XYZ file of C-alpha atoms in Angstrom:
552
model
C 15.330 -16.783 10.581
C 13.691 -15.675 13.809
C 12.516 -12.105 14.362
C 14.201 -10.205 17.194
C 12.010 -9.495 20.215
C 12.592 -5.725 19.828
C 12.014 -5.593 16.066
C 9.870 -2.583 15.196
C 10.571 -0.946 18.569
C 12.589 2.254 19.163
C 16.314 1.643 19.227
C 17.645 1.340 22.790
C 20.842 3.133 23.718
C 22.674 -0.188 23.769
C 22.032 -0.539 20.027
C 23.668 2.777 19.104
C 27.056 2.900 17.438
C 30.053 4.503 19.135
C 30.776 7.082 16.433
C 34.146 8.355 17.781
C 35.393 4.755 18.023
C 34.133 4.041 14.512
C 35.970 7.025 13.032
C 39.102 6.282 15.071
C 39.162 2.755 13.677
C 38.769 4.136 10.137
C 41.892 6.255 10.603
C 44.098 3.914 12.641
C 43.221 0.317 11.759
C 44.859 -1.227 8.693
C 43.495 -4.129 6.641
C 45.579 -7.215 5.988
C 45.303 -7.911 2.225
C 46.228 -11.538 2.834
C 42.841 -11.935 4.550
C 40.122 -12.222 1.904
C 37.502 -10.450 4.027
C 39.760 -7.402 4.425
C 40.460 -6.881 0.731
C 38.622 -4.464 -1.562
C 35.555 -6.240 -2.917
C 33.110 -4.648 -5.353
C 29.732 -6.374 -5.123
C 26.585 -5.254 -6.922
C 26.876 -1.844 -5.216
C 30.571 -1.121 -4.751
C 32.854 -1.877 -1.808
C 31.202 -2.060 1.619
C 32.348 -2.849 5.118
C 33.015 -1.385 8.541
C 36.135 0.069 10.083
C 35.617 -2.051 13.185
C 36.642 -5.257 11.423
C 39.088 -3.678 8.966
C 36.816 -3.960 5.939
C 36.280 -0.210 5.422
C 39.299 1.838 6.482
C 41.298 4.716 5.111
C 43.621 2.268 3.352
C 40.699 0.885 1.350
C 39.646 4.352 0.207
C 43.189 5.442 -0.632
C 43.757 2.303 -2.709
C 40.366 2.382 -4.415
C 40.513 6.080 -5.280
C 44.029 5.657 -6.666
C 42.764 2.738 -8.758
C 39.849 4.851 -10.027
C 42.248 7.629 -11.035
C 44.343 5.109 -12.962
C 41.220 3.612 -14.540
C 40.031 7.065 -15.652
C 43.400 7.662 -17.311
C 43.333 4.272 -18.997
C 39.869 4.710 -20.548
C 40.338 8.402 -21.340
C 37.853 9.937 -18.873
C 39.190 13.464 -18.318
C 36.113 15.518 -17.416
C 35.034 16.463 -13.897
C 34.250 13.869 -11.248
C 31.075 14.438 -9.219
C 31.699 13.375 -5.617
C 28.732 12.618 -3.376
C 28.169 11.046 0.030
C 25.382 10.083 2.399
C 24.973 10.626 6.150
C 26.655 7.470 7.470
C 29.400 8.339 9.950
C 32.156 6.828 7.791
C 31.095 8.728 4.686
C 32.586 12.062 5.754
C 36.123 10.784 6.494
C 36.028 8.669 3.333
C 34.977 11.767 1.365
C 37.988 13.629 2.775
C 40.352 10.764 1.943
C 39.092 10.446 -1.616
C 39.414 14.176 -2.195
C 43.068 14.099 -1.143
C 43.878 11.482 -3.789
C 41.755 13.078 -6.508
C 43.380 16.462 -5.896
C 46.848 14.920 -6.085
C 45.915 13.600 -9.539
C 44.590 17.040 -10.530
C 41.127 15.641 -11.179
C 38.474 18.356 -11.284
C 36.155 17.353 -8.451
C 32.644 18.724 -8.053
C 31.525 18.701 -4.419
C 28.202 19.773 -2.961
C 27.813 23.485 -2.340
C 26.133 23.014 1.043
C 27.131 20.271 3.479
C 28.537 17.786 1.000
C 25.660 15.356 1.531
C 24.286 14.229 -1.834
C 21.761 11.522 -2.783
C 22.877 8.893 -5.281
C 20.297 9.959 -7.909
C 21.522 13.565 -7.730
C 25.034 12.380 -8.625
C 23.718 10.349 -11.571
C 21.600 13.310 -12.676
C 24.627 15.628 -12.480
C 26.816 13.302 -14.563
C 24.205 12.892 -17.282
C 23.331 16.596 -17.331
C 26.984 17.543 -17.730
C 27.632 14.939 -20.429
C 24.520 15.764 -22.459
C 25.649 16.876 -25.926
C 29.326 16.222 -25.202
C 31.507 13.646 -26.908
C 34.740 14.398 -25.056
C 35.770 15.649 -21.632
C 33.032 13.469 -20.132
C 32.252 13.414 -16.413
C 31.943 10.494 -14.020
C 31.348 10.163 -10.280
C 31.923 8.520 -6.931
C 29.171 7.974 -4.374
C 30.197 7.220 -0.805
C 27.387 5.177 0.750
C 26.620 1.679 2.066
C 22.961 2.251 1.121
C 20.540 1.186 3.885
C 23.191 -0.719 5.851
C 23.680 -0.205 9.622
C 25.305 2.985 10.983
C 28.661 1.246 11.463
C 29.034 0.531 7.750
C 30.665 2.474 4.957
C 30.413 2.130 1.195
C 32.253 3.373 -1.887
C 31.009 3.014 -5.463
C 32.051 4.306 -8.865
C 29.704 5.610 -11.563
C 31.401 6.019 -14.963
C 30.399 8.417 -17.726
C 27.120 6.550 -18.253
C 25.948 7.926 -14.908
C 24.930 4.617 -13.335
C 26.709 1.818 -11.457
C 29.912 0.680 -13.106
C 29.816 -2.552 -15.070
C 31.697 -5.714 -14.216
C 34.660 -4.922 -16.475
C 35.303 -1.618 -14.692
C 34.704 -2.852 -11.156
C 36.848 -5.950 -11.670
C 39.740 -3.824 -12.924
C 39.390 -1.298 -10.083
C 39.079 -4.039 -7.467
C 42.141 -5.917 -8.717
C 44.262 -2.803 -8.929
C 43.147 -1.549 -5.506
C 44.167 -4.832 -3.911
C 47.552 -4.685 -5.641
C 47.992 -1.228 -4.105
C 47.081 -2.591 -0.664
C 49.576 -5.421 -1.099
C 52.257 -2.849 -1.949
C 51.609 -0.950 1.305
C 50.013 1.976 -0.563
C 53.339 2.968 -2.123
C 51.619 3.787 -5.420
C 49.128 6.231 -3.865
C 49.453 9.910 -4.748
C 47.983 12.118 -2.024
C 47.984 15.697 -0.770
C 46.885 17.084 2.595
C 43.273 17.908 3.330
C 43.781 21.682 3.387
C 45.632 21.592 0.081
C 42.941 19.387 -1.442
C 40.195 21.773 -0.315
C 42.035 24.834 -1.654
C 42.990 23.223 -4.967
C 41.727 24.940 -8.113
C 40.470 21.525 -9.192
C 38.104 21.273 -6.190
C 34.947 23.120 -7.166
C 31.469 23.530 -5.733
C 28.405 22.290 -7.590
C 24.772 22.892 -6.735
C 23.593 19.286 -6.781
C 20.436 20.159 -4.844
C 19.297 23.121 -6.907
C 19.945 21.501 -10.282
C 18.200 18.289 -9.305
C 15.182 19.905 -7.629
C 14.532 22.420 -10.409
C 14.530 19.620 -12.985
C 12.038 17.348 -11.215
C 9.015 18.633 -13.111
C 10.525 17.122 -16.271
C 9.984 13.635 -14.823
C 7.044 14.052 -12.394
C 3.753 15.956 -12.814
C 4.471 18.320 -9.943
C 1.513 20.568 -10.775
C -0.894 17.666 -10.331
C 0.551 17.047 -6.873
C 0.520 20.743 -5.927
C -3.157 21.200 -6.764
C -4.339 17.799 -5.524
C -5.472 18.750 -2.057
C -3.799 15.598 -0.777
C -2.023 15.363 2.547
C 1.419 13.854 1.978
C 4.405 12.985 4.149
C 7.974 11.870 3.613
C 10.448 10.441 6.108
C 14.023 10.869 4.827
C 15.205 8.387 7.503
C 18.008 10.798 8.359
C 19.554 10.333 4.944
C 21.146 12.426 2.228
C 17.800 13.742 0.987
C 16.716 15.585 4.143
C 17.408 19.033 2.682
C 16.242 17.936 -0.775
C 12.754 17.134 0.459
C 12.433 20.482 2.188
C 13.582 22.235 -0.994
C 11.182 20.180 -3.128
C 8.229 21.018 -0.895
C 9.104 24.719 -0.941
C 10.026 25.052 -4.625
C 6.871 23.324 -5.884
C 4.575 24.424 -3.045
C 3.585 20.834 -2.296
C 1.210 19.650 0.466
C 4.115 17.645 1.877
C 5.173 17.261 5.513
C 8.881 16.467 5.827
C 9.239 14.381 8.973
C 12.326 14.102 11.159
C 14.645 16.552 9.455
C 17.593 16.084 11.823
C 20.729 14.166 10.882
C 22.141 11.812 13.516
C 24.962 9.417 12.547
C 23.765 6.910 15.161
C 20.279 6.943 13.581
C 18.891 6.711 17.114
C 15.415 7.683 15.906
C 15.019 4.440 13.934
C 13.011 1.433 15.022
C 14.969 -1.802 14.995
C 14.905 -4.048 11.939
C 13.890 -7.723 11.967
C 17.195 -8.867 13.470
C 17.481 -6.154 16.116
C 19.905 -4.047 14.075
C 19.444 -0.427 13.062
C 19.010 -0.425 9.323
C 17.530 2.394 7.207
C 15.585 0.074 4.942
C 12.397 1.686 3.587
C 11.069 -1.694 2.447
C 11.227 -3.243 5.943
C 8.016 -3.081 8.018
C 10.138 -3.117 11.152
C 12.449 -0.252 10.166
C 9.450 1.680 8.817
C 7.234 1.210 11.884
C 7.260 4.907 12.836
C 5.894 5.950 9.436
C 3.431 3.057 9.333
C 2.037 4.289 12.664
C 1.152 7.578 10.933
C -0.555 6.017 7.910
C -4.059 7.201 8.865
C -2.916 10.826 9.021
C -1.902 11.024 5.346
C -3.314 10.064 1.963
C 0.047 8.596 1.025
C 3.485 8.717 2.643
C 6.909 7.595 1.540
C 10.486 7.183 2.712
C 13.941 6.649 1.243
C 17.059 4.914 2.452
C 20.218 6.742 3.460
C 21.482 7.586 -0.031
C 17.920 7.933 -1.371
C 18.154 5.401 -4.164
C 15.492 3.118 -2.651
C 11.923 3.820 -1.671
C 9.094 2.712 0.600
C 5.422 3.585 0.094
C 2.815 3.714 2.888
C -0.919 4.076 2.268
C -3.806 4.419 4.704
C -5.532 1.250 3.551
C -2.578 -0.934 2.710
C 0.165 0.133 5.091
C 3.693 -0.462 3.781
C 3.531 -1.796 0.237
C 5.716 -4.712 -0.743
C 8.367 -3.508 -3.226
C 7.166 -5.784 -6.031
C 3.612 -4.517 -5.586
C 4.549 -0.887 -5.971
C 6.776 -1.621 -8.964
C 3.686 -3.003 -10.708
C 1.671 0.122 -9.909
C 4.449 2.388 -11.158
C 4.752 0.466 -14.405
C 1.016 0.500 -15.091
C 0.737 4.219 -14.353
C 3.706 5.230 -16.447
C 2.581 3.185 -19.444
C -0.833 4.886 -19.322
C 0.162 8.426 -18.314
C 3.264 9.205 -20.374
C 1.891 9.930 -23.885
C 5.213 11.306 -25.148
C 7.175 8.170 -24.357
C 8.286 6.093 -27.337
C 5.691 3.453 -28.130
C 8.360 0.770 -27.895
C 9.768 1.834 -24.495
C 9.738 -1.440 -22.582
C 10.091 -2.820 -19.077
C 13.372 -3.615 -17.374
C 13.171 -6.118 -14.522
C 15.496 -8.495 -12.709
C 15.080 -12.259 -12.737
C 13.682 -12.120 -9.188
C 11.173 -9.304 -9.753
C 7.473 -10.151 -9.915
C 6.019 -11.956 -12.907
C 3.067 -9.579 -12.603
C 5.309 -6.923 -14.106
C 5.677 -9.102 -17.195
C 1.926 -9.594 -17.482
C 1.303 -5.842 -17.248
C 3.997 -5.051 -19.824
C 2.654 -7.618 -22.276
C -0.880 -6.255 -21.819
C 0.448 -2.885 -22.966
C 2.350 -4.573 -25.809
C 5.752 -3.655 -24.391
C 8.901 -5.755 -24.521
C 10.382 -7.156 -21.323
C 14.129 -6.855 -20.687
C 14.957 -9.306 -17.883
C 18.459 -9.121 -16.417
C 20.486 -10.515 -13.489
C 20.311 -8.914 -10.051
C 22.102 -5.552 -9.996
C 21.071 -2.132 -11.255
C 24.175 -1.893 -13.439
C 22.356 -4.072 -15.974
C 19.785 -1.319 -16.555
C 22.180 1.503 -17.423
C 22.330 0.937 -21.173
C 18.580 0.442 -21.646
C 17.826 3.667 -19.767
C 20.413 5.577 -21.784
C 19.097 4.467 -25.155
C 15.424 4.492 -24.165
C 14.774 0.811 -24.810
C 13.152 0.700 -21.373
C 10.873 3.416 -20.055
C 10.791 1.907 -16.572
C 13.220 -0.360 -14.732
C 12.804 -1.833 -11.282
C 14.258 -4.392 -8.924
C 12.595 -6.275 -6.080
C 14.755 -4.541 -3.449
C 12.779 -1.301 -3.915
C 15.003 0.344 -6.515
C 13.670 1.919 -9.690
C 14.101 4.680 -12.237
C 12.230 5.819 -15.320
C 12.408 8.235 -18.230
C 11.460 11.887 -18.213
C 7.980 12.807 -19.403
C 9.355 13.506 -22.880
C 10.939 10.039 -23.086
C 14.562 11.067 -22.529
C 16.878 9.771 -19.815
C 16.471 11.043 -16.248
C 18.986 8.981 -14.257
C 20.762 5.701 -14.850
C 20.940 4.902 -11.146
C 18.122 4.089 -8.757
C 16.062 7.105 -7.674
C 13.971 6.803 -4.522
C 12.941 10.449 -4.668
C 11.035 10.206 -7.943
C 9.568 6.861 -6.838
C 8.077 8.574 -3.792
C 6.844 11.559 -5.763
C 5.279 9.250 -8.345
C 3.134 7.733 -5.569
C 1.807 11.242 -4.938
C 1.256 11.826 -8.663
C -0.578 8.525 -9.010
C -2.906 9.321 -6.116
C -3.498 12.865 -7.375
C -4.276 11.928 -10.966
C -6.195 8.697 -10.445
C -8.073 9.433 -7.235
C -6.854 6.154 -5.744
C -3.748 5.377 -3.775
C -1.162 2.843 -5.010
C -2.483 0.073 -2.758
C -5.952 0.398 -4.240
C -4.570 0.373 -7.765
C -2.511 -2.731 -7.005
C -5.669 -4.550 -5.948
C -7.264 -3.627 -9.276
C -4.230 -4.927 -11.138
C -4.376 -8.272 -9.326
C -8.057 -8.645 -10.159
C -7.166 -8.206 -13.809
C -3.856 -10.055 -14.118
C -3.716 -12.407 -11.134
C -2.591 -12.096 -7.520
C 0.940 -13.371 -6.958
C 2.473 -14.319 -3.617
C 6.222 -14.034 -3.165
C 8.754 -15.272 -0.625
C 12.492 -15.572 -0.190
C 14.136 -18.201 1.996
C 17.751 -18.974 2.769
C 19.288 -22.441 2.905
C 22.753 -23.532 4.058
C 25.414 -24.218 1.436
C 29.069 -25.127 1.555
C 31.585 -23.165 -0.549
C 31.720 -26.108 -2.979
C 27.936 -26.191 -3.289
C 27.790 -22.431 -3.837
C 30.293 -22.802 -6.653
C 28.226 -25.587 -8.225
C 25.050 -23.526 -8.010
C 26.699 -20.513 -9.575
C 27.916 -22.610 -12.502
C 24.891 -24.824 -13.145
C 23.783 -25.473 -16.705
C 20.164 -26.202 -17.726
C 20.942 -29.791 -18.717
C 21.887 -30.557 -15.107
C 18.212 -30.238 -14.159
C 16.396 -33.264 -15.574
C 12.969 -32.849 -13.961
C 10.214 -31.715 -16.306
C 7.686 -30.634 -13.658
C 7.683 -28.193 -10.746
C 4.938 -27.915 -8.117
C 2.478 -29.789 -10.293
C 3.107 -27.807 -13.468
C 5.206 -28.379 -16.542
C 8.520 -26.536 -16.504
C 8.524 -23.978 -19.309
C 12.052 -22.613 -18.905
C 15.295 -23.400 -17.091
C 17.628 -20.428 -17.137
C 21.183 -19.785 -16.015
C 21.517 -16.697 -18.192
C 19.115 -13.774 -18.151
C 16.908 -13.636 -21.270
C 17.257 -9.862 -21.593
C 21.020 -9.699 -22.069
C 22.276 -13.312 -21.858
C 24.391 -12.418 -18.822
C 24.873 -15.140 -16.188
C 22.384 -14.828 -13.354
C 24.824 -16.451 -10.943
C 22.419 -19.295 -10.251
C 19.344 -20.980 -11.640
C 15.808 -19.892 -12.574
C 13.024 -22.380 -13.245
C 9.672 -21.215 -14.608
C 6.192 -22.662 -15.036
C 2.996 -21.067 -16.279
C 1.960 -19.877 -12.817
C 5.166 -19.737 -10.837
C 8.929 -19.631 -10.740
C 11.895 -19.883 -8.429
C 15.437 -18.552 -8.529
C 18.289 -20.079 -6.529
C 21.441 -18.011 -6.111
C 24.437 -18.392 -3.800
C 25.114 -15.616 -1.334
C 28.284 -13.666 -1.980
C 29.013 -13.145 1.711
C 27.409 -15.955 3.731
C 27.432 -19.764 3.756
C 23.930 -19.899 2.285
C 22.048 -19.861 -0.973
C 18.873 -17.868 -1.482
C 15.674 -19.146 -3.021
C 13.190 -16.618 -4.373
C 9.788 -17.919 -5.442
C 6.502 -16.536 -6.709
C 3.148 -18.201 -7.319
C -0.030 -17.026 -8.996
C -1.936 -19.938 -7.416
C -1.675 -19.089 -3.718
C 0.326 -19.809 -0.590
C 0.081 -23.613 -0.834
C 1.483 -23.610 -4.347
C 4.192 -21.146 -3.266
C 5.289 -23.510 -0.508
C 5.395 -26.365 -3.010
C 7.630 -24.246 -5.239
C 9.982 -23.559 -2.355
C 10.042 -27.187 -1.167
C 10.644 -28.609 -4.623
C 13.199 -25.908 -5.392
C 15.298 -27.007 -2.434
C 14.923 -30.638 -3.457
C 15.818 -29.877 -7.079
C 18.873 -27.859 -6.098
C 19.899 -30.530 -3.610
C 19.733 -33.156 -6.351
C 21.923 -30.994 -8.568
C 24.397 -30.702 -5.706
C 24.419 -34.462 -5.171
C 25.088 -35.164 -8.836
C 27.844 -32.604 -9.230
C 31.318 -34.184 -8.969
C 32.725 -30.999 -7.450
C 30.562 -31.361 -4.342
C 31.581 -34.898 -3.612
């Protein structure tokens, strides 16, 4: 894929979204449920789309919220529902729509006491805080966000009483029921007007910000940061954490500059991503160019995406850290600086996260819980403390409180950023420097992801491969040590294939939205070996395609 000529440059006016047109389309355009692309579809992070092509419109939110209300009744969830949203333009009208349905069902809804904007981790924190010690009347939540997606997108996800992303059983039921409601022209939807919904006794204010901020010192050593003498900066990227960062800096008296505190639904202040789109991705060097340009002015700086569940770390010497690199630094620090954690608190990683994480965990004699892509697979192990730290290669992570109890069961970009400050304060080295030390000790991996074309039939074959369909015993000059189609941590299907050797691995997975499959690969032997992994991975997958009767 070629990089756009304006990637990393300020967004021109021609790249900005027409917000009034976007909102008008949300209210007036109606999806056709007979068109697959216009149906409700819960991926790894809820339903996403844009009103401009009828994939995120009021009908979708009416149907999905109605389905969630019915699901709550079916499973016996009758406590309050914490409703949060980010700063995307479609989040506010979707928030209003959802509230109208929830109020009609007399669901007690907790909305933010200020402007309604709430980071994803604050919603997870609120659910878990409310449910702590309770066995009935448990709370759940809805977060309205398309994560780091472009300004024209909207997103809608459900977090059950466990506080994190809903599992497949719940999302499949909600998705199926929501599409039935769409097919029935919304006749099953119960709804009241916006004024009535706002005035309802069941609509109540909740101080998401205050409760979250005041509790941060239970998970981060805020005193170490306060007294460090470091110069720190955070760029909220115009997201839901803008006011949170200002409150954090003030409440804990941190040496933290909060950059760009304005909220603009066009996100006109962003630099363009690799493809020329505006995308609030804190792991992209193109989207993060403005903060990278300031790296020499701060000891460490960080940013979060629009709903603040992902993070990006910038250091003076290393610039923007690759997500896998910082995950390794976080893991090493937490396993050496959390004395009250259970001695058996392990590592949670996805099948496409760095193998260096595994080497670090084994060095500290901790178990590794490897799961498919999707943060929902980490919820249970965070709740029961089996894993002290969990992370995924797309810059999402969470970890336990200092006393070893659960903090959140959803990704938390805020604590990831603050941990970078804690690490630098307590160890006298920034995360980039510590990563270099880790590679000297455990090996220096190189990682790459490439996309390859695939027909629908080939994607289906890849998703349903079994290990015995791969008959090669060597990969990139090394003996194959494992061929996996199910994750070793929970035996759940990975939706593709993983092949491992002593010093490398690859994962091939079909895309859920495009006519491609993705190959992730990592080598501990250098770039040449990495390229061999990628080349042989494509050949191996191609052979499996050729031999599968379904491809024909």
